[in-house]
Amino acid sequence: MCVSLILFVAGFTMGGLNYLITVLQARTRGMTLMRMPLTVWGIFTATVLAMLAFPALLVGALMMTLDNVLGTSFFMPTILKAGEVLEYGGGSPILFQHLFWFFGHPEVYIVALPAFGIVSDLISVHSRKNIFGYRMMVWAIVIIGALSFFVWAHHMYVSGMNPWFGFFFATTTLIIAIPTAMKVYNWILTLWRGNIRLNVVMLWCLGFIVTFVNGGITGIFLGNVTVDVPLSDTYFVIAHFHMVMGIAPLMVIMGAVYHWFPLVAGRFLDETLGKWHFWLTFLGAYSIYFPMHYLGFIGVPRRYFEMYDSPYVTSAVGMNEFISMAAFIVGAAQFILIYNIIKTLKIGKPAGHNPWQANSLEWLTPTVPPEHGNWGEKLPVVHRWPYDFSVPGAKEDFITQTTPPSEVAETEVEKT
Ligand code: HEM
Ligand SMILES: [Cu+2]
């Protein structure tokens, strides 16, 4: 016990020191926290959440294993073996739910926050506008991350917990919707009057916004105890979380693949194949998950393989078949991406240096694709944030993070 405590504290201190040293080193080269791309903020905050949330899962899993293997009774109120009541008892299944969801809810943001960050950067680059409300976006990520530790029991409204708990957790849950909605407004305001490139990357970003809003709205339904009680454990929940945690971040991953592929392989993925891939996946995903809202409303429970002759089956059966067909189509559509990757590696259009005219450092390495160590001997110096697009008076519609102010000032002087 004592040894593990010491190891834990030592590990934490070393991790913290490592982090501090990295931040200080980056600062000396101009990379302050408020100049970091939102992608980095999203991933960074998610890792902090992971560090705090996973121990609860680990403890839950260990106790569960002990229950199963050694016959302890952390979670089992009574234990029956071959019809005989064993002498252990007094465990609490609700305790398992608390431990699991203390991890489980932050986990949904461990998935979502990196996606929030990445999509912000993709939208900014491909609409040639600075991200609207950068500081607000950073704080929203951090606040969502912090609040996500105070909402876990919204997954347990039907567990029989104290109703006052339900009231508390419904309030915290609905409060999280505020910074989340702010982020959506900021993505839309970034697009507003932007010089939007309607390429495949942008299509995935727009697909993300639509899908995320859809899932966010059903989240507000579920966040209210009285609405959740009839909907909990039905397909409505399945629809909610696949939209918001499955499809929406997947759209961002796909957008990221099309965006960063030229950096990794030096060639552009084919746009026409990309559009087929997007539309089949997007419309297909909606065909899968949209009907599930209806299935949930009519009371189809989740986790059942076969509904037999329950009364709602007649209207649900056709829909389940339709959903299965759509799922096969979406699955098959992913081969378009694989084919596109193989084709591109062989005969794709060469991308050259910084093909999207982005500002962030990964595009500015001396060689593309970057070699081991990225920068060679000389590390870059950062002079600005990565969002200087369409700056009035500037020579081009983008100013990279490594461009010193003197160069920008000169071009402005030339213009006037
Ligand atoms: C406006 C924001 C949101 C609210 C108010 C909300 C609320 C809820 C509630 C109350 C439940 C429990 C439903 C039940 O089991 O009866 C739930 C389930 C779930 N939510 Fe959300 N949610 C929101 C956003 C999100 C986001 C952004 C993600 C992921 C990125 C997410 C992922 C999930 C998952 C995975 C489940 C299902 C867990 C399970 O029972 O298997 N939610 N949500
Ligand atoms: Cu949750």
PDB file of C-alpha atoms in Angstrom, residues 142-411:
ATOM      1  CA  VAL A 142     -11.512  23.181 -20.121  1.00  0.00           C
ATOM      2  CA  ILE A 143     -14.876  23.919 -18.467  1.00  0.00           C
ATOM      3  CA  ILE A 144     -16.623  21.032 -20.244  1.00  0.00           C
ATOM      4  CA  GLY A 145     -13.766  18.785 -19.110  1.00  0.00           C
ATOM      5  CA  ALA A 146     -14.050  19.942 -15.476  1.00  0.00           C
ATOM      6  CA  LEU A 147     -17.858  19.773 -15.354  1.00  0.00           C
ATOM      7  CA  SER A 148     -17.861  16.290 -16.845  1.00  0.00           C
ATOM      8  CA  PHE A 149     -16.866  14.960 -13.416  1.00  0.00           C
ATOM      9  CA  PHE A 150     -20.087  16.235 -11.824  1.00  0.00           C
ATOM     10  CA  VAL A 151     -22.736  14.710 -14.075  1.00  0.00           C
ATOM     11  CA  TRP A 152     -22.115  10.969 -14.040  1.00  0.00           C
ATOM     12  CA  ALA A 153     -25.347   9.943 -12.327  1.00  0.00           C
ATOM     13  CA  HIS A 154     -27.451  11.198 -15.273  1.00  0.00           C
ATOM     14  CA  HIS A 155     -26.810   7.659 -16.530  1.00  0.00           C
ATOM     15  CA  MET A 156     -28.494   6.332 -13.404  1.00  0.00           C
ATOM     16  CA  TYR A 157     -31.796   8.198 -13.152  1.00  0.00           C
ATOM     17  CA  VAL A 158     -33.632   4.860 -13.229  1.00  0.00           C
ATOM     18  CA  SER A 159     -31.315   3.112 -10.765  1.00  0.00           C
ATOM     19  CA  GLY A 160     -33.457   3.936  -7.755  1.00  0.00           C
ATOM     20  CA  MET A 161     -31.049   6.495  -6.350  1.00  0.00           C
ATOM     21  CA  ASN A 162     -32.259   9.305  -4.125  1.00  0.00           C
ATOM     22  CA  PRO A 163     -34.493  11.715  -6.149  1.00  0.00           C
ATOM     23  CA  TRP A 164     -32.494  14.692  -4.845  1.00  0.00           C
ATOM     24  CA  PHE A 165     -29.495  13.233  -6.599  1.00  0.00           C
ATOM     25  CA  GLY A 166     -31.506  13.263  -9.825  1.00  0.00           C
ATOM     26  CA  PHE A 167     -32.273  16.937  -9.308  1.00  0.00           C
ATOM     27  CA  PHE A 168     -28.615  17.775  -8.679  1.00  0.00           C
ATOM     28  CA  PHE A 169     -27.320  15.796 -11.645  1.00  0.00           C
ATOM     29  CA  ALA A 170     -29.977  17.093 -14.042  1.00  0.00           C
ATOM     30  CA  THR A 171     -28.888  20.630 -13.152  1.00  0.00           C
ATOM     31  CA  THR A 172     -25.167  20.006 -13.679  1.00  0.00           C
ATOM     32  CA  THR A 173     -25.923  18.079 -16.894  1.00  0.00           C
ATOM     33  CA  LEU A 174     -27.912  20.911 -18.398  1.00  0.00           C
ATOM     34  CA  ILE A 175     -25.223  23.409 -17.360  1.00  0.00           C
ATOM     35  CA  ILE A 176     -22.671  21.513 -19.509  1.00  0.00           C
ATOM     36  CA  ALA A 177     -24.905  22.115 -22.516  1.00  0.00           C
ATOM     37  CA  ILE A 178     -24.041  25.848 -22.278  1.00  0.00           C
ATOM     38  CA  PRO A 179     -20.294  25.729 -23.137  1.00  0.00           C
ATOM     39  CA  THR A 180     -21.093  22.982 -25.650  1.00  0.00           C
ATOM     40  CA  ALA A 181     -23.649  25.155 -27.428  1.00  0.00           C
ATOM     41  CA  MET A 182     -21.179  28.063 -27.357  1.00  0.00           C
ATOM     42  CA  LYS A 183     -18.734  25.941 -29.312  1.00  0.00           C
ATOM     43  CA  VAL A 184     -21.355  25.140 -31.940  1.00  0.00           C
ATOM     44  CA  TYR A 185     -22.183  28.848 -32.333  1.00  0.00           C
ATOM     45  CA  ASN A 186     -18.487  29.626 -32.716  1.00  0.00           C
ATOM     46  CA  TRP A 187     -18.016  27.019 -35.450  1.00  0.00           C
ATOM     47  CA  ILE A 188     -20.929  28.509 -37.335  1.00  0.00           C
ATOM     48  CA  LEU A 189     -19.682  32.065 -36.803  1.00  0.00           C
ATOM     49  CA  THR A 190     -16.267  30.974 -38.104  1.00  0.00           C
ATOM     50  CA  LEU A 191     -17.940  29.752 -41.287  1.00  0.00           C
ATOM     51  CA  TRP A 192     -20.058  32.897 -41.511  1.00  0.00           C
ATOM     52  CA  ARG A 193     -18.888  34.986 -44.484  1.00  0.00           C
ATOM     53  CA  GLY A 194     -15.780  32.836 -44.741  1.00  0.00           C
ATOM     54  CA  ASN A 195     -14.162  32.054 -48.057  1.00  0.00           C
ATOM     55  CA  ILE A 196     -15.422  28.480 -47.723  1.00  0.00           C
ATOM     56  CA  ARG A 197     -13.761  25.722 -49.747  1.00  0.00           C
ATOM     57  CA  LEU A 198     -16.488  23.140 -50.157  1.00  0.00           C
ATOM     58  CA  ASN A 199     -13.996  20.273 -50.397  1.00  0.00           C
ATOM     59  CA  VAL A 200     -14.199  16.834 -48.820  1.00  0.00           C
ATOM     60  CA  VAL A 201     -12.593  18.027 -45.566  1.00  0.00           C
ATOM     61  CA  MET A 202     -15.234  20.745 -45.218  1.00  0.00           C
ATOM     62  CA  LEU A 203     -18.032  18.292 -46.003  1.00  0.00           C
ATOM     63  CA  TRP A 204     -16.955  16.099 -43.090  1.00  0.00           C
ATOM     64  CA  CYS A 205     -16.820  19.191 -40.843  1.00  0.00           C
ATOM     65  CA  LEU A 206     -20.331  20.263 -41.831  1.00  0.00           C
ATOM     66  CA  GLY A 207     -21.499  16.671 -41.359  1.00  0.00           C
ATOM     67  CA  PHE A 208     -20.009  16.791 -37.885  1.00  0.00           C
ATOM     68  CA  ILE A 209     -21.793  20.001 -36.903  1.00  0.00           C
ATOM     69  CA  VAL A 210     -25.200  18.741 -38.065  1.00  0.00           C
ATOM     70  CA  THR A 211     -24.786  15.358 -36.397  1.00  0.00           C
ATOM     71  CA  PHE A 212     -23.406  16.774 -33.183  1.00  0.00           C
ATOM     72  CA  VAL A 213     -26.284  19.244 -32.858  1.00  0.00           C
ATOM     73  CA  ASN A 214     -28.710  16.405 -33.470  1.00  0.00           C
ATOM     74  CA  GLY A 215     -27.139  14.287 -30.714  1.00  0.00           C
ATOM     75  CA  GLY A 216     -26.831  17.297 -28.405  1.00  0.00           C
ATOM     76  CA  ILE A 217     -30.557  17.976 -28.654  1.00  0.00           C
ATOM     77  CA  THR A 218     -31.495  14.408 -27.777  1.00  0.00           C
ATOM     78  CA  GLY A 219     -29.032  14.759 -24.889  1.00  0.00           C
ATOM     79  CA  ILE A 220     -31.141  17.598 -23.523  1.00  0.00           C
ATOM     80  CA  PHE A 221     -34.176  15.282 -23.613  1.00  0.00           C
ATOM     81  CA  LEU A 222     -32.293  12.623 -21.678  1.00  0.00           C
ATOM     82  CA  GLY A 223     -30.764  15.084 -19.230  1.00  0.00           C
ATOM     83  CA  ASN A 224     -34.191  15.797 -17.729  1.00  0.00           C
ATOM     84  CA  VAL A 225     -35.179  13.107 -15.252  1.00  0.00           C
ATOM     85  CA  THR A 226     -38.875  12.963 -16.122  1.00  0.00           C
ATOM     86  CA  VAL A 227     -38.180  12.655 -19.851  1.00  0.00           C
ATOM     87  CA  ASP A 228     -35.362  10.180 -19.324  1.00  0.00           C
ATOM     88  CA  VAL A 229     -37.315   7.702 -17.191  1.00  0.00           C
ATOM     89  CA  PRO A 230     -39.470   6.385 -20.070  1.00  0.00           C
ATOM     90  CA  LEU A 231     -36.646   6.726 -22.620  1.00  0.00           C
ATOM     91  CA  SER A 232     -33.836   5.188 -20.601  1.00  0.00           C
ATOM     92  CA  ASP A 233     -32.783   1.727 -21.804  1.00  0.00           C
ATOM     93  CA  THR A 234     -34.600   2.209 -25.098  1.00  0.00           C
ATOM     94  CA  TYR A 235     -33.280   2.741 -28.622  1.00  0.00           C
ATOM     95  CA  PHE A 236     -33.595   6.495 -28.067  1.00  0.00           C
ATOM     96  CA  VAL A 237     -30.445   6.347 -25.934  1.00  0.00           C
ATOM     97  CA  ILE A 238     -28.722   4.288 -28.634  1.00  0.00           C
ATOM     98  CA  ALA A 239     -29.688   6.923 -31.205  1.00  0.00           C
ATOM     99  CA  HIS A 240     -28.434   9.729 -28.921  1.00  0.00           C
ATOM    100  CA  PHE A 241     -25.018   8.358 -28.222  1.00  0.00           C
ATOM    101  CA  HIS A 242     -24.270   6.979 -31.646  1.00  0.00           C
ATOM    102  CA  MET A 243     -25.039  10.357 -33.160  1.00  0.00           C
ATOM    103  CA  VAL A 244     -23.040  12.305 -30.634  1.00  0.00           C
ATOM    104  CA  MET A 245     -20.167   9.971 -29.772  1.00  0.00           C
ATOM    105  CA  GLY A 246     -20.083   7.571 -32.704  1.00  0.00           C
ATOM    106  CA  ILE A 247     -20.892   9.389 -35.909  1.00  0.00           C
ATOM    107  CA  ALA A 248     -19.973  12.971 -35.008  1.00  0.00           C
ATOM    108  CA  PRO A 249     -16.353  12.276 -33.906  1.00  0.00           C
ATOM    109  CA  LEU A 250     -16.038   9.769 -36.761  1.00  0.00           C
ATOM    110  CA  MET A 251     -16.857  12.571 -39.194  1.00  0.00           C
ATOM    111  CA  VAL A 252     -14.022  14.568 -37.638  1.00  0.00           C
ATOM    112  CA  ILE A 253     -11.619  11.641 -37.900  1.00  0.00           C
ATOM    113  CA  MET A 254     -12.494  11.304 -41.586  1.00  0.00           C
ATOM    114  CA  GLY A 255     -12.094  15.048 -42.151  1.00  0.00           C
ATOM    115  CA  ALA A 256      -8.722  14.812 -40.402  1.00  0.00           C
ATOM    116  CA  VAL A 257      -7.647  11.918 -42.637  1.00  0.00           C
ATOM    117  CA  TYR A 258      -8.428  13.890 -45.802  1.00  0.00           C
ATOM    118  CA  HIS A 259      -6.821  17.033 -44.330  1.00  0.00           C
ATOM    119  CA  TRP A 260      -3.552  15.548 -43.060  1.00  0.00           C
ATOM    120  CA  PHE A 261      -3.066  12.833 -45.667  1.00  0.00           C
ATOM    121  CA  PRO A 262      -1.110  15.179 -47.974  1.00  0.00           C
ATOM    122  CA  LEU A 263       1.266  15.842 -45.084  1.00  0.00           C
ATOM    123  CA  VAL A 264       1.775  12.162 -44.359  1.00  0.00           C
ATOM    124  CA  ALA A 265       2.007  10.880 -47.926  1.00  0.00           C
ATOM    125  CA  GLY A 266       2.821  14.010 -49.932  1.00  0.00           C
ATOM    126  CA  ARG A 267      -0.224  13.445 -52.145  1.00  0.00           C
ATOM    127  CA  PHE A 268      -3.885  14.566 -52.129  1.00  0.00           C
ATOM    128  CA  LEU A 269      -6.604  11.968 -51.672  1.00  0.00           C
ATOM    129  CA  ASP A 270      -8.952  11.895 -54.657  1.00  0.00           C
ATOM    130  CA  GLU A 271     -11.790  14.423 -54.157  1.00  0.00           C
ATOM    131  CA  THR A 272     -14.422  12.638 -56.252  1.00  0.00           C
ATOM    132  CA  LEU A 273     -13.945   9.355 -54.445  1.00  0.00           C
ATOM    133  CA  GLY A 274     -13.909  11.367 -51.207  1.00  0.00           C
ATOM    134  CA  LYS A 275     -17.302  12.880 -52.000  1.00  0.00           C
ATOM    135  CA  TRP A 276     -18.800   9.436 -52.678  1.00  0.00           C
ATOM    136  CA  HIS A 277     -17.297   8.243 -49.417  1.00  0.00           C
ATOM    137  CA  PHE A 278     -18.724  11.202 -47.511  1.00  0.00           C
ATOM    138  CA  TRP A 279     -22.253  11.136 -48.890  1.00  0.00           C
ATOM    139  CA  LEU A 280     -22.681   7.366 -48.584  1.00  0.00           C
ATOM    140  CA  THR A 281     -21.361   7.453 -45.015  1.00  0.00           C
ATOM    141  CA  PHE A 282     -23.328  10.536 -43.984  1.00  0.00           C
ATOM    142  CA  LEU A 283     -26.688   9.572 -45.479  1.00  0.00           C
ATOM    143  CA  GLY A 284     -26.110   5.938 -44.524  1.00  0.00           C
ATOM    144  CA  ALA A 285     -25.355   6.839 -40.909  1.00  0.00           C
ATOM    145  CA  TYR A 286     -28.539   8.896 -40.730  1.00  0.00           C
ATOM    146  CA  SER A 287     -30.491   5.952 -42.180  1.00  0.00           C
ATOM    147  CA  ILE A 288     -29.111   3.798 -39.391  1.00  0.00           C
ATOM    148  CA  TYR A 289     -29.506   6.079 -36.405  1.00  0.00           C
ATOM    149  CA  PHE A 290     -32.383   8.417 -37.226  1.00  0.00           C
ATOM    150  CA  PRO A 291     -35.085   5.697 -37.160  1.00  0.00           C
ATOM    151  CA  MET A 292     -33.742   4.566 -33.789  1.00  0.00           C
ATOM    152  CA  HIS A 293     -35.206   7.696 -32.188  1.00  0.00           C
ATOM    153  CA  TYR A 294     -38.621   6.479 -33.296  1.00  0.00           C
ATOM    154  CA  LEU A 295     -37.936   2.938 -32.121  1.00  0.00           C
ATOM    155  CA  GLY A 296     -37.049   4.396 -28.731  1.00  0.00           C
ATOM    156  CA  PHE A 297     -40.250   6.438 -28.582  1.00  0.00           C
ATOM    157  CA  ILE A 298     -42.394   3.370 -29.196  1.00  0.00           C
ATOM    158  CA  GLY A 299     -40.544   1.624 -26.391  1.00  0.00           C
ATOM    159  CA  VAL A 300     -38.169  -0.842 -28.075  1.00  0.00           C
ATOM    160  CA  PRO A 301     -35.629  -1.694 -25.369  1.00  0.00           C
ATOM    161  CA  ARG A 302     -31.887  -1.774 -26.016  1.00  0.00           C
ATOM    162  CA  ARG A 303     -29.693  -4.882 -25.684  1.00  0.00           C
ATOM    163  CA  TYR A 304     -32.251  -7.388 -27.026  1.00  0.00           C
ATOM    164  CA  PHE A 305     -31.288  -9.658 -29.876  1.00  0.00           C
ATOM    165  CA  GLU A 306     -34.821 -10.710 -30.708  1.00  0.00           C
ATOM    166  CA  MET A 307     -38.153  -9.078 -29.845  1.00  0.00           C
ATOM    167  CA  TYR A 308     -40.387 -12.111 -30.573  1.00  0.00           C
ATOM    168  CA  ASP A 309     -44.051 -11.149 -30.611  1.00  0.00           C
ATOM    169  CA  SER A 310     -44.098  -8.096 -28.372  1.00  0.00           C
ATOM    170  CA  PRO A 311     -46.776  -5.606 -29.541  1.00  0.00           C
ATOM    171  CA  TYR A 312     -44.341  -3.035 -30.990  1.00  0.00           C
ATOM    172  CA  VAL A 313     -42.578  -5.577 -33.105  1.00  0.00           C
ATOM    173  CA  THR A 314     -44.789  -5.180 -36.166  1.00  0.00           C
ATOM    174  CA  SER A 315     -43.832  -1.562 -36.704  1.00  0.00           C
ATOM    175  CA  ALA A 316     -40.258  -2.157 -35.561  1.00  0.00           C
ATOM    176  CA  VAL A 317     -39.396  -5.158 -37.684  1.00  0.00           C
ATOM    177  CA  GLY A 318     -39.364  -3.420 -41.082  1.00  0.00           C
ATOM    178  CA  MET A 319     -37.359  -0.619 -39.576  1.00  0.00           C
ATOM    179  CA  ASN A 320     -34.798  -2.960 -38.063  1.00  0.00           C
ATOM    180  CA  GLU A 321     -34.299  -4.582 -41.450  1.00  0.00           C
ATOM    181  CA  PHE A 322     -33.882  -1.177 -43.073  1.00  0.00           C
ATOM    182  CA  ILE A 323     -31.332  -0.239 -40.411  1.00  0.00           C
ATOM    183  CA  SER A 324     -29.367  -3.434 -40.986  1.00  0.00           C
ATOM    184  CA  MET A 325     -29.257  -2.819 -44.751  1.00  0.00           C
ATOM    185  CA  ALA A 326     -28.053   0.735 -44.196  1.00  0.00           C
ATOM    186  CA  ALA A 327     -25.371  -0.518 -41.807  1.00  0.00           C
ATOM    187  CA  PHE A 328     -24.018  -2.899 -44.460  1.00  0.00           C
ATOM    188  CA  ILE A 329     -23.950  -0.074 -47.010  1.00  0.00           C
ATOM    189  CA  VAL A 330     -22.071   2.257 -44.636  1.00  0.00           C
ATOM    190  CA  GLY A 331     -19.627  -0.538 -43.849  1.00  0.00           C
ATOM    191  CA  ALA A 332     -19.054  -1.214 -47.548  1.00  0.00           C
ATOM    192  CA  ALA A 333     -18.615   2.522 -48.250  1.00  0.00           C
ATOM    193  CA  GLN A 334     -15.477   2.518 -46.102  1.00  0.00           C
ATOM    194  CA  PHE A 335     -13.746   0.452 -48.780  1.00  0.00           C
ATOM    195  CA  ILE A 336     -13.920   3.583 -50.950  1.00  0.00           C
ATOM    196  CA  LEU A 337     -11.478   5.221 -48.522  1.00  0.00           C
ATOM    197  CA  ILE A 338      -9.181   2.209 -48.531  1.00  0.00           C
ATOM    198  CA  TYR A 339      -9.228   2.149 -52.330  1.00  0.00           C
ATOM    199  CA  ASN A 340      -8.632   5.910 -52.381  1.00  0.00           C
ATOM    200  CA  ILE A 341      -5.609   5.574 -50.091  1.00  0.00           C
ATOM    201  CA  ILE A 342      -4.060   2.807 -52.198  1.00  0.00           C
ATOM    202  CA  LYS A 343      -4.747   4.681 -55.439  1.00  0.00           C
ATOM    203  CA  THR A 344      -3.391   7.944 -54.030  1.00  0.00           C
ATOM    204  CA  LEU A 345      -0.190   6.365 -52.775  1.00  0.00           C
ATOM    205  CA  LYS A 346       0.449   5.155 -56.330  1.00  0.00           C
ATOM    206  CA  ILE A 347      -0.835   7.880 -58.634  1.00  0.00           C
ATOM    207  CA  GLY A 348      -2.247  10.653 -56.399  1.00  0.00           C
ATOM    208  CA  LYS A 349      -1.802  14.342 -57.208  1.00  0.00           C
ATOM    209  CA  PRO A 350       1.413  15.587 -55.526  1.00  0.00           C
ATOM    210  CA  ALA A 351       0.623  17.992 -52.716  1.00  0.00           C
ATOM    211  CA  GLY A 352       3.872  19.897 -52.290  1.00  0.00           C
ATOM    212  CA  HIS A 353       4.620  22.181 -49.382  1.00  0.00           C
ATOM    213  CA  ASN A 354       1.702  23.355 -47.231  1.00  0.00           C
ATOM    214  CA  PRO A 355      -0.976  22.507 -49.795  1.00  0.00           C
ATOM    215  CA  TRP A 356      -3.954  23.867 -47.813  1.00  0.00           C
ATOM    216  CA  GLN A 357      -2.094  27.079 -47.019  1.00  0.00           C
ATOM    217  CA  ALA A 358      -2.420  26.422 -43.315  1.00  0.00           C
ATOM    218  CA  ASN A 359      -0.584  28.286 -40.561  1.00  0.00           C
ATOM    219  CA  SER A 360       0.214  25.678 -37.943  1.00  0.00           C
ATOM    220  CA  LEU A 361       3.669  24.223 -37.444  1.00  0.00           C
ATOM    221  CA  GLU A 362       3.128  20.703 -38.762  1.00  0.00           C
ATOM    222  CA  TRP A 363       2.881  22.099 -42.313  1.00  0.00           C
ATOM    223  CA  LEU A 364       6.067  24.146 -42.049  1.00  0.00           C
ATOM    224  CA  THR A 365       8.743  21.476 -41.635  1.00  0.00           C
ATOM    225  CA  PRO A 366      11.738  21.709 -44.011  1.00  0.00           C
ATOM    226  CA  THR A 367      10.727  18.515 -45.831  1.00  0.00           C
ATOM    227  CA  VAL A 368       7.266  17.175 -46.682  1.00  0.00           C
ATOM    228  CA  PRO A 369       6.480  14.529 -45.517  1.00  0.00           C
ATOM    229  CA  PRO A 370       8.536  15.464 -42.451  1.00  0.00           C
ATOM    230  CA  GLU A 371      11.556  13.343 -41.642  1.00  0.00           C
ATOM    231  CA  HIS A 372      12.405  11.785 -38.296  1.00  0.00           C
ATOM    232  CA  GLY A 373      12.625  14.575 -35.693  1.00  0.00           C
ATOM    233  CA  ASN A 374      10.503  16.830 -37.914  1.00  0.00           C
ATOM    234  CA  TRP A 375      12.687  19.944 -37.788  1.00  0.00           C
ATOM    235  CA  GLY A 376      16.277  18.755 -38.075  1.00  0.00           C
ATOM    236  CA  GLU A 377      18.812  20.851 -36.188  1.00  0.00           C
ATOM    237  CA  LYS A 378      16.908  24.112 -36.004  1.00  0.00           C
ATOM    238  CA  LEU A 379      13.674  24.313 -34.042  1.00  0.00           C
ATOM    239  CA  PRO A 380      11.105  26.828 -35.299  1.00  0.00           C
ATOM    240  CA  VAL A 381      10.288  30.075 -33.495  1.00  0.00           C
ATOM    241  CA  VAL A 382       6.612  30.854 -33.071  1.00  0.00           C
ATOM    242  CA  HIS A 383       5.458  34.454 -33.498  1.00  0.00           C
ATOM    243  CA  ARG A 384       1.691  34.196 -33.557  1.00  0.00           C
ATOM    244  CA  TRP A 385      -1.358  31.934 -33.154  1.00  0.00           C
ATOM    245  CA  PRO A 386      -2.261  29.576 -36.011  1.00  0.00           C
ATOM    246  CA  TYR A 387      -5.402  31.465 -37.060  1.00  0.00           C
ATOM    247  CA  ASP A 388      -4.104  34.462 -39.005  1.00  0.00           C
ATOM    248  CA  PHE A 389      -6.198  33.994 -42.124  1.00  0.00           C
ATOM    249  CA  SER A 390      -7.410  36.805 -44.402  1.00  0.00           C
ATOM    250  CA  VAL A 391      -5.630  39.478 -42.339  1.00  0.00           C
ATOM    251  CA  PRO A 392      -6.331  42.863 -43.939  1.00  0.00           C
ATOM    252  CA  GLY A 393      -3.228  44.275 -45.631  1.00  0.00           C
ATOM    253  CA  ALA A 394      -1.296  41.005 -45.604  1.00  0.00           C
ATOM    254  CA  LYS A 395       0.379  39.759 -48.792  1.00  0.00           C
ATOM    255  CA  GLU A 396      -1.486  36.416 -48.790  1.00  0.00           C
ATOM    256  CA  ASP A 397      -4.620  35.183 -47.050  1.00  0.00           C
ATOM    257  CA  PHE A 398      -2.593  33.293 -44.468  1.00  0.00           C
ATOM    258  CA  ILE A 399       0.317  34.168 -42.169  1.00  0.00           C
ATOM    259  CA  THR A 400       2.151  31.139 -40.804  1.00  0.00           C
ATOM    260  CA  GLN A 401       2.992  30.814 -37.119  1.00  0.00           C
ATOM    261  CA  THR A 402       6.697  31.198 -37.941  1.00  0.00           C
ATOM    262  CA  THR A 403       6.321  34.495 -39.820  1.00  0.00           C
ATOM    263  CA  PRO A 404       7.963  37.270 -37.750  1.00  0.00           C
ATOM    264  CA  PRO A 405       5.998  40.525 -37.256  1.00  0.00           C
ATOM    265  CA  SER A 406       8.650  42.465 -39.194  1.00  0.00           C
ATOM    266  CA  GLU A 407       7.783  40.600 -42.405  1.00  0.00           C
ATOM    267  CA  VAL A 408       4.103  41.237 -42.011  1.00  0.00           C
ATOM    268  CA  ALA A 409       4.638  44.899 -41.194  1.00  0.00           C
ATOM    269  CA  GLU A 410       6.767  45.312 -44.342  1.00  0.00           C
ATOM    270  CA  THR A 411       4.058  43.960 -46.602  1.00  0.00           C
TER     271      THR A 411
END
